[in-house]
mmCIF file with all atom_site columns, C-alpha atoms in Angstrom:
data_model
loop_
_atom_site.group_PDB
_atom_site.id
_atom_site.type_symbol
_atom_site.label_atom_id
_atom_site.label_alt_id
_atom_site.label_comp_id
_atom_site.label_asym_id
_atom_site.label_entity_id
_atom_site.label_seq_id
_atom_site.pdbx_PDB_ins_code
_atom_site.Cartn_x
_atom_site.Cartn_y
_atom_site.Cartn_z
_atom_site.occupancy
_atom_site.B_iso_or_equiv
_atom_site.pdbx_formal_charge
_atom_site.auth_seq_id
_atom_site.auth_comp_id
_atom_site.auth_asym_id
_atom_site.auth_atom_id
_atom_site.pdbx_PDB_model_num
ATOM 1   C CA . MET A 1 1   ? -0.140  0.020  -0.020 1.00 48.00 ? 227 MET A CA 1
ATOM 2   C CA . LYS A 1 2   ? 1.228   3.497  -0.918 1.00 61.00 ? 228 LYS A CA 1
ATOM 3   C CA . ALA A 1 3   ? -0.280  5.574  1.860  1.00 72.00 ? 229 ALA A CA 1
ATOM 4   C CA . PHE A 1 4   ? 1.548   3.759  4.395  1.00 76.00 ? 230 PHE A CA 1
ATOM 5   C CA . PRO A 1 5   ? 4.921   5.039  5.284  1.00 77.00 ? 231 PRO A CA 1
ATOM 6   C CA . LYS A 1 6   ? 8.047   2.285  5.336  1.00 74.00 ? 232 LYS A CA 1
ATOM 7   C CA . ARG A 1 7   ? 11.823  2.794  4.637  1.00 76.00 ? 233 ARG A CA 1
ATOM 8   C CA . GLY A 1 8   ? 12.276  -1.079 3.893  1.00 76.00 ? 234 GLY A CA 1
ATOM 9   C CA . SER A 1 9   ? 11.075  -2.781 6.872  1.00 77.00 ? 235 SER A CA 1
ATOM 10  C CA . ARG A 1 10  ? 11.674  -0.150 9.020  1.00 85.00 ? 236 ARG A CA 1
ATOM 11  C CA . ILE A 1 11  ? 8.932   2.198  9.932  1.00 89.00 ? 237 ILE A CA 1
ATOM 12  C CA . ASP A 1 12  ? 9.216   6.008  8.565  1.00 90.00 ? 238 ASP A CA 1
ATOM 13  C CA . TRP A 1 13  ? 8.040   7.817  11.551 1.00 89.00 ? 239 TRP A CA 1
ATOM 14  C CA . PRO A 1 14  ? 7.784   11.189 9.970  1.00 89.00 ? 240 PRO A CA 1
ATOM 15  C CA . GLY A 1 15  ? 5.369   9.449  7.614  1.00 90.00 ? 241 GLY A CA 1
ATOM 16  C CA . ILE A 1 16  ? 3.159   8.429  10.243 1.00 88.00 ? 242 ILE A CA 1
ATOM 17  C CA . ARG A 1 17  ? 3.314   12.046 11.838 1.00 87.00 ? 243 ARG A CA 1
ATOM 18  C CA . ALA A 1 18  ? 1.816   13.042 8.580  1.00 87.00 ? 244 ALA A CA 1
ATOM 19  C CA . LEU A 1 19  ? -0.764  10.665 8.380  1.00 88.00 ? 245 LEU A CA 1
ATOM 20  C CA . LYS A 1 20  ? -1.474  11.103 12.135 1.00 84.00 ? 246 LYS A CA 1
ATOM 21  C CA . LEU A 1 21  ? -1.962  15.127 11.196 1.00 84.00 ? 247 LEU A CA 1
ATOM 22  C CA . GLU A 1 22  ? -3.577  14.346 7.973  1.00 85.00 ? 248 GLU A CA 1
ATOM 23  C CA . PHE A 1 23  ? -6.598  12.185 9.272  1.00 86.00 ? 249 PHE A CA 1
ATOM 24  C CA . GLN A 1 24  ? -6.627  13.097 12.671 1.00 85.00 ? 250 GLN A CA 1
ATOM 25  C CA . VAL A 1 25  ? -6.088  9.683  14.623 1.00 86.00 ? 251 VAL A CA 1
ATOM 26  C CA . SER A 1 26  ? -3.530  8.412  16.641 1.00 88.00 ? 252 SER A CA 1
ATOM 27  C CA . LYS A 1 27  ? -0.352  6.846  15.673 1.00 87.00 ? 253 LYS A CA 1
ATOM 28  C CA . ALA A 1 28  ? -1.115  3.777  17.719 1.00 91.00 ? 254 ALA A CA 1
ATOM 29  C CA . ALA A 1 29  ? -4.020  3.452  15.948 1.00 90.00 ? 255 ALA A CA 1
ATOM 30  C CA . ILE A 1 30  ? -2.306  4.068  12.403 1.00 91.00 ? 256 ILE A CA 1
ATOM 31  C CA . LEU A 1 31  ? 0.215   1.010  13.392 1.00 93.00 ? 257 LEU A CA 1
ATOM 32  C CA . TYR A 1 32  ? -2.753  -1.263 14.535 1.00 95.00 ? 258 TYR A CA 1
ATOM 33  C CA . ARG A 1 33  ? -4.593  -0.525 10.986 1.00 93.00 ? 259 ARG A CA 1
ATOM 34  C CA . ALA A 1 34  ? -1.272  -0.885 9.250  1.00 92.00 ? 260 ALA A CA 1
ATOM 35  C CA . LYS A 1 35  ? -0.561  -4.609 11.405 1.00 94.00 ? 261 LYS A CA 1
ATOM 36  C CA . SER A 1 36  ? -4.343  -5.406 10.442 1.00 94.00 ? 262 SER A CA 1
ATOM 37  C CA . LEU A 1 37  ? -4.116  -5.153 6.827  1.00 91.00 ? 263 LEU A CA 1
ATOM 38  C CA . GLU A 1 38  ? -0.590  -7.118 7.180  1.00 91.00 ? 264 GLU A CA 1
ATOM 39  C CA . LEU A 1 39  ? 1.517   -3.949 6.349  1.00 90.00 ? 265 LEU A CA 1
ATOM 40  C CA . LEU A 1 40  ? 3.183   -4.694 9.556  1.00 92.00 ? 266 LEU A CA 1
ATOM 41  C CA . ASP A 1 41  ? 4.109   -8.027 10.913 1.00 92.00 ? 267 ASP A CA 1
ATOM 42  C CA . ASP A 1 42  ? 4.018   -8.656 14.696 1.00 94.00 ? 268 ASP A CA 1
ATOM 43  C CA . ASP A 1 43  ? 7.534   -7.774 15.467 1.00 93.00 ? 269 ASP A CA 1
ATOM 44  C CA . GLN A 1 44  ? 7.702   -4.705 13.803 1.00 93.00 ? 270 GLN A CA 1
ATOM 45  C CA . TYR A 1 45  ? 4.325   -3.916 15.461 1.00 94.00 ? 271 TYR A CA 1
ATOM 46  C CA . ARG A 1 46  ? 5.470   -4.611 18.524 1.00 95.00 ? 272 ARG A CA 1
ATOM 47  C CA . GLY A 1 47  ? 8.465   -2.621 18.278 1.00 94.00 ? 273 GLY A CA 1
ATOM 48  C CA . ALA A 1 48  ? 6.608   0.476  17.221 1.00 93.00 ? 274 ALA A CA 1
ATOM 49  C CA . VAL A 1 49  ? 4.435   0.295  19.904 1.00 93.00 ? 275 VAL A CA 1
ATOM 50  C CA . ILE A 1 50  ? 7.537   0.043  22.264 1.00 94.00 ? 276 ILE A CA 1
ATOM 51  C CA . THR A 1 51  ? 9.150   2.788  20.391 1.00 92.00 ? 277 THR A CA 1
ATOM 52  C CA . LEU A 1 52  ? 5.976   4.869  20.861 1.00 89.00 ? 278 LEU A CA 1
ATOM 53  C CA . LYS A 1 53  ? 6.058   4.041  24.969 1.00 91.00 ? 279 LYS A CA 1
ATOM 54  C CA . ASN A 1 54  ? 9.632   4.615  25.392 1.00 90.00 ? 280 ASN A CA 1
ATOM 55  C CA . ARG A 1 55  ? 8.966   8.220  23.472 1.00 86.00 ? 281 ARG A CA 1
ATOM 56  C CA . GLY A 1 56  ? 6.815   8.992  26.214 1.00 85.00 ? 282 GLY A CA 1
ATOM 57  C CA . GLU A 1 57  ? 3.622   8.808  23.407 1.00 83.00 ? 283 GLU A CA 1
ATOM 58  C CA . ALA A 1 58  ? 1.806   5.778  24.717 1.00 79.00 ? 284 ALA A CA 1
ATOM 59  C CA . ILE A 1 59  ? -0.943  8.115  26.293 1.00 80.00 ? 285 ILE A CA 1
ATOM 60  C CA . GLN A 1 60  ? -0.395  11.440 24.783 1.00 78.00 ? 286 GLN A CA 1
ATOM 61  C CA . GLU A 1 61  ? 1.397   11.963 21.266 1.00 81.00 ? 287 GLU A CA 1
ATOM 62  C CA . ALA A 1 62  ? 3.341   14.763 20.165 1.00 77.00 ? 288 ALA A CA 1
ATOM 63  C CA . GLU A 1 63  ? 1.198   16.193 17.619 1.00 80.00 ? 289 GLU A CA 1
ATOM 64  C CA . ASP A 1 64  ? -2.220  16.152 20.021 1.00 76.00 ? 290 ASP A CA 1
ATOM 65  C CA . ALA A 1 65  ? -2.010  19.600 20.260 1.00 72.00 ? 291 ALA A CA 1
ATOM 66  C CA . PHE A 1 66  ? -2.508  20.081 16.498 1.00 74.00 ? 292 PHE A CA 1
ATOM 67  C CA . CYS A 1 67  ? -5.434  17.854 15.948 1.00 74.00 ? 293 CYS A CA 1
ATOM 68  C CA . GLN A 1 68  ? -8.950  18.675 16.600 1.00 74.00 ? 294 GLN A CA 1
ATOM 69  C CA . LYS A 1 69  ? -10.408 17.001 19.645 1.00 73.00 ? 295 LYS A CA 1
ATOM 70  C CA . GLU A 1 70  ? -13.877 15.026 18.678 1.00 71.00 ? 296 GLU A CA 1
ATOM 71  C CA . GLU A 1 71  ? -17.148 15.812 19.819 1.00 72.00 ? 297 GLU A CA 1
ATOM 72  C CA . ALA A 1 72  ? -19.232 13.450 21.792 1.00 71.00 ? 298 ALA A CA 1
ATOM 73  C CA . GLU A 1 73  ? -22.232 12.798 19.033 1.00 80.00 ? 299 GLU A CA 1
ATOM 74  C CA . ILE A 1 74  ? -23.834 9.947  19.633 1.00 85.00 ? 300 ILE A CA 1
ATOM 75  C CA . VAL A 1 75  ? -24.516 11.039 23.415 1.00 79.00 ? 301 VAL A CA 1
ATOM 76  C CA . THR A 1 76  ? -25.898 14.351 22.026 1.00 78.00 ? 302 THR A CA 1
ATOM 77  C CA . LYS A 1 77  ? -27.787 12.765 19.839 1.00 84.00 ? 303 LYS A CA 1
ATOM 78  C CA . ALA A 1 78  ? -29.311 10.058 22.061 1.00 85.00 ? 304 ALA A CA 1
ATOM 79  C CA . LEU A 1 79  ? -30.309 13.014 24.369 1.00 80.00 ? 305 LEU A CA 1
ATOM 80  C CA . ASP A 1 80  ? -32.159 14.687 21.371 1.00 83.00 ? 306 ASP A CA 1
ATOM 81  C CA . VAL A 1 81  ? -33.926 11.602 20.688 1.00 88.00 ? 307 VAL A CA 1
ATOM 82  C CA . LEU A 1 82  ? -35.201 11.318 24.584 1.00 86.00 ? 308 LEU A CA 1
ATOM 83  C CA . ARG A 1 83  ? -36.106 14.870 24.953 1.00 84.00 ? 309 ARG A CA 1
ATOM 84  C CA . VAL A 1 84  ? -37.708 15.454 21.121 1.00 88.00 ? 310 VAL A CA 1
ATOM 85  C CA . HIS A 1 85  ? -39.504 11.622 21.259 1.00 89.00 ? 311 HIS A CA 1
ATOM 86  C CA . HIS A 1 86  ? -39.860 10.631 24.500 1.00 87.00 ? 312 HIS A CA 1
ATOM 87  C CA . LYS A 1 87  ? -40.366 14.474 26.193 1.00 86.00 ? 313 LYS A CA 1
ATOM 88  C CA . LEU A 1 88  ? -37.736 13.582 29.010 1.00 85.00 ? 314 LEU A CA 1
ATOM 89  C CA . SER A 1 89  ? -36.042 16.570 30.468 1.00 83.00 ? 315 SER A CA 1
ATOM 90  C CA . ARG A 1 90  ? -32.697 16.543 31.842 1.00 80.00 ? 316 ARG A CA 1
ATOM 91  C CA . ASP A 1 91  ? -34.076 15.810 35.680 1.00 84.00 ? 317 ASP A CA 1
ATOM 92  C CA . ALA A 1 92  ? -36.421 13.094 33.726 1.00 87.00 ? 318 ALA A CA 1
ATOM 93  C CA . VAL A 1 93  ? -33.441 11.420 32.330 1.00 85.00 ? 319 VAL A CA 1
ATOM 94  C CA . ALA A 1 94  ? -31.389 11.497 36.031 1.00 86.00 ? 320 ALA A CA 1
ATOM 95  C CA . LYS A 1 95  ? -34.445 10.352 37.530 1.00 88.00 ? 321 LYS A CA 1
ATOM 96  C CA . GLN A 1 96  ? -34.764 7.201  35.151 1.00 87.00 ? 322 GLN A CA 1
ATOM 97  C CA . LEU A 1 97  ? -30.761 6.472  35.849 1.00 87.00 ? 323 LEU A CA 1
ATOM 98  C CA . ASP A 1 98  ? -31.329 6.953  39.277 1.00 91.00 ? 324 ASP A CA 1
ATOM 99  C CA . VAL A 1 99  ? -28.224 9.621  39.743 1.00 89.00 ? 325 VAL A CA 1
ATOM 100 C CA . ASN A 1 100 ? -28.379 13.265 40.949 1.00 90.00 ? 326 ASN A CA 1
ATOM 101 C CA . PRO A 1 101 ? -28.794 15.718 38.319 1.00 86.00 ? 327 PRO A CA 1
ATOM 102 C CA . ALA A 1 102 ? -26.000 17.861 39.223 1.00 87.00 ? 328 ALA A CA 1
ATOM 103 C CA . LEU A 1 103 ? -23.709 14.737 38.428 1.00 87.00 ? 329 LEU A CA 1
ATOM 104 C CA . LEU A 1 104 ? -25.763 14.236 35.028 1.00 81.00 ? 330 LEU A CA 1
ATOM 105 C CA . ALA A 1 105 ? -25.236 17.654 34.555 1.00 80.00 ? 331 ALA A CA 1
ATOM 106 C CA . GLN A 1 106 ? -21.461 17.262 34.991 1.00 82.00 ? 332 GLN A CA 1
ATOM 107 C CA . ILE A 1 107 ? -21.040 14.159 32.634 1.00 79.00 ? 333 ILE A CA 1
ATOM 108 C CA . LEU A 1 108 ? -23.441 15.016 30.076 1.00 75.00 ? 334 LEU A CA 1
ATOM 109 C CA . PRO A 1 109 ? -22.679 17.412 27.407 1.00 66.00 ? 335 PRO A CA 1
ATOM 110 C CA . ALA A 1 110 ? -24.253 20.444 27.888 1.00 65.00 ? 336 ALA A CA 1
ATOM 111 C CA . SER A 1 111 ? -27.743 20.837 25.826 1.00 57.00 ? 337 SER A CA 1
ATOM 112 C CA . PRO A 1 112 ? -29.630 23.297 26.537 1.00 52.00 ? 338 PRO A CA 1
ATOM 113 C CA . GLU A 1 113 ? -32.660 21.717 24.766 1.00 50.00 ? 339 GLU A CA 1
ATOM 114 C CA . LEU A 1 114 ? -32.363 18.983 27.279 1.00 46.00 ? 340 LEU A CA 1
ATOM 115 C CA . ALA A 1 115 ? -32.578 21.631 30.515 1.00 47.00 ? 341 ALA A CA 1
ATOM 116 C CA . ASP A 1 116 ? -36.568 22.125 29.220 1.00 50.00 ? 342 ASP A CA 1
ATOM 117 C CA . PRO A 1 117 ? -39.133 19.980 27.471 1.00 51.00 ? 343 PRO A CA 1
ATOM 118 C CA . PRO A 1 118 ? -39.662 21.190 24.441 1.00 54.00 ? 344 PRO A CA 1
ATOM 119 C CA . ARG A 1 119 ? -42.355 23.455 23.356 1.00 59.00 ? 345 ARG A CA 1
ATOM 120 C CA . VAL A 1 120 ? -45.045 22.037 21.307 1.00 65.00 ? 346 VAL A CA 1
ATOM 121 C CA . LYS A 1 121 ? -45.771 24.379 18.253 1.00 67.00 ? 347 LYS A CA 1
ATOM 122 C CA . PRO A 1 122 ? -49.773 24.817 17.689 1.00 70.00 ? 348 PRO A CA 1
ATOM 123 C CA . ILE A 1 123 ? -50.699 24.052 14.358 1.00 74.00 ? 349 ILE A CA 1
ATOM 124 C CA . LEU A 1 124 ? -51.859 27.173 13.036 1.00 72.00 ? 350 LEU A CA 1
ATOM 125 C CA . GLN A 1 125 ? -54.761 26.880 9.924  1.00 73.00 ? 351 GLN A CA 1
ATOM 126 C CA . LEU A 1 126 ? -55.639 29.507 7.528  1.00 74.00 ? 352 LEU A CA 1
ATOM 127 C CA . VAL A 1 127 ? -59.185 30.150 7.445  1.00 74.00 ? 353 VAL A CA 1
ATOM 128 C CA . LYS A 1 128 ? -60.963 32.869 4.967  1.00 70.00 ? 354 LYS A CA 1
#
């Protein structure tokens, strides 16, 4: 595969960095994907992961500051479904989960729509 950077049997770390910045994924994810596509064998993969760990990049990678952080979409969409289709407010969700509403407010994305139940717009008909 042409997109995966290698220099012979060695990993091209500047190329891995470029892929990370282009696709906004971790170096570890790039290495894992390369292994799953059989672009790296087990020894190359293991060595690359050890290199990341030795460089102190196993948890936070050097280029992370240049990557845009992902927003939680699934939780937000699930809360919208609860609000719109089930008419559940944030307090109602907290009650259903048997948690304190303040705790729920801390762990869930801020959603002003979830705080209050939705207003139903009256249906207007034109009359002659």
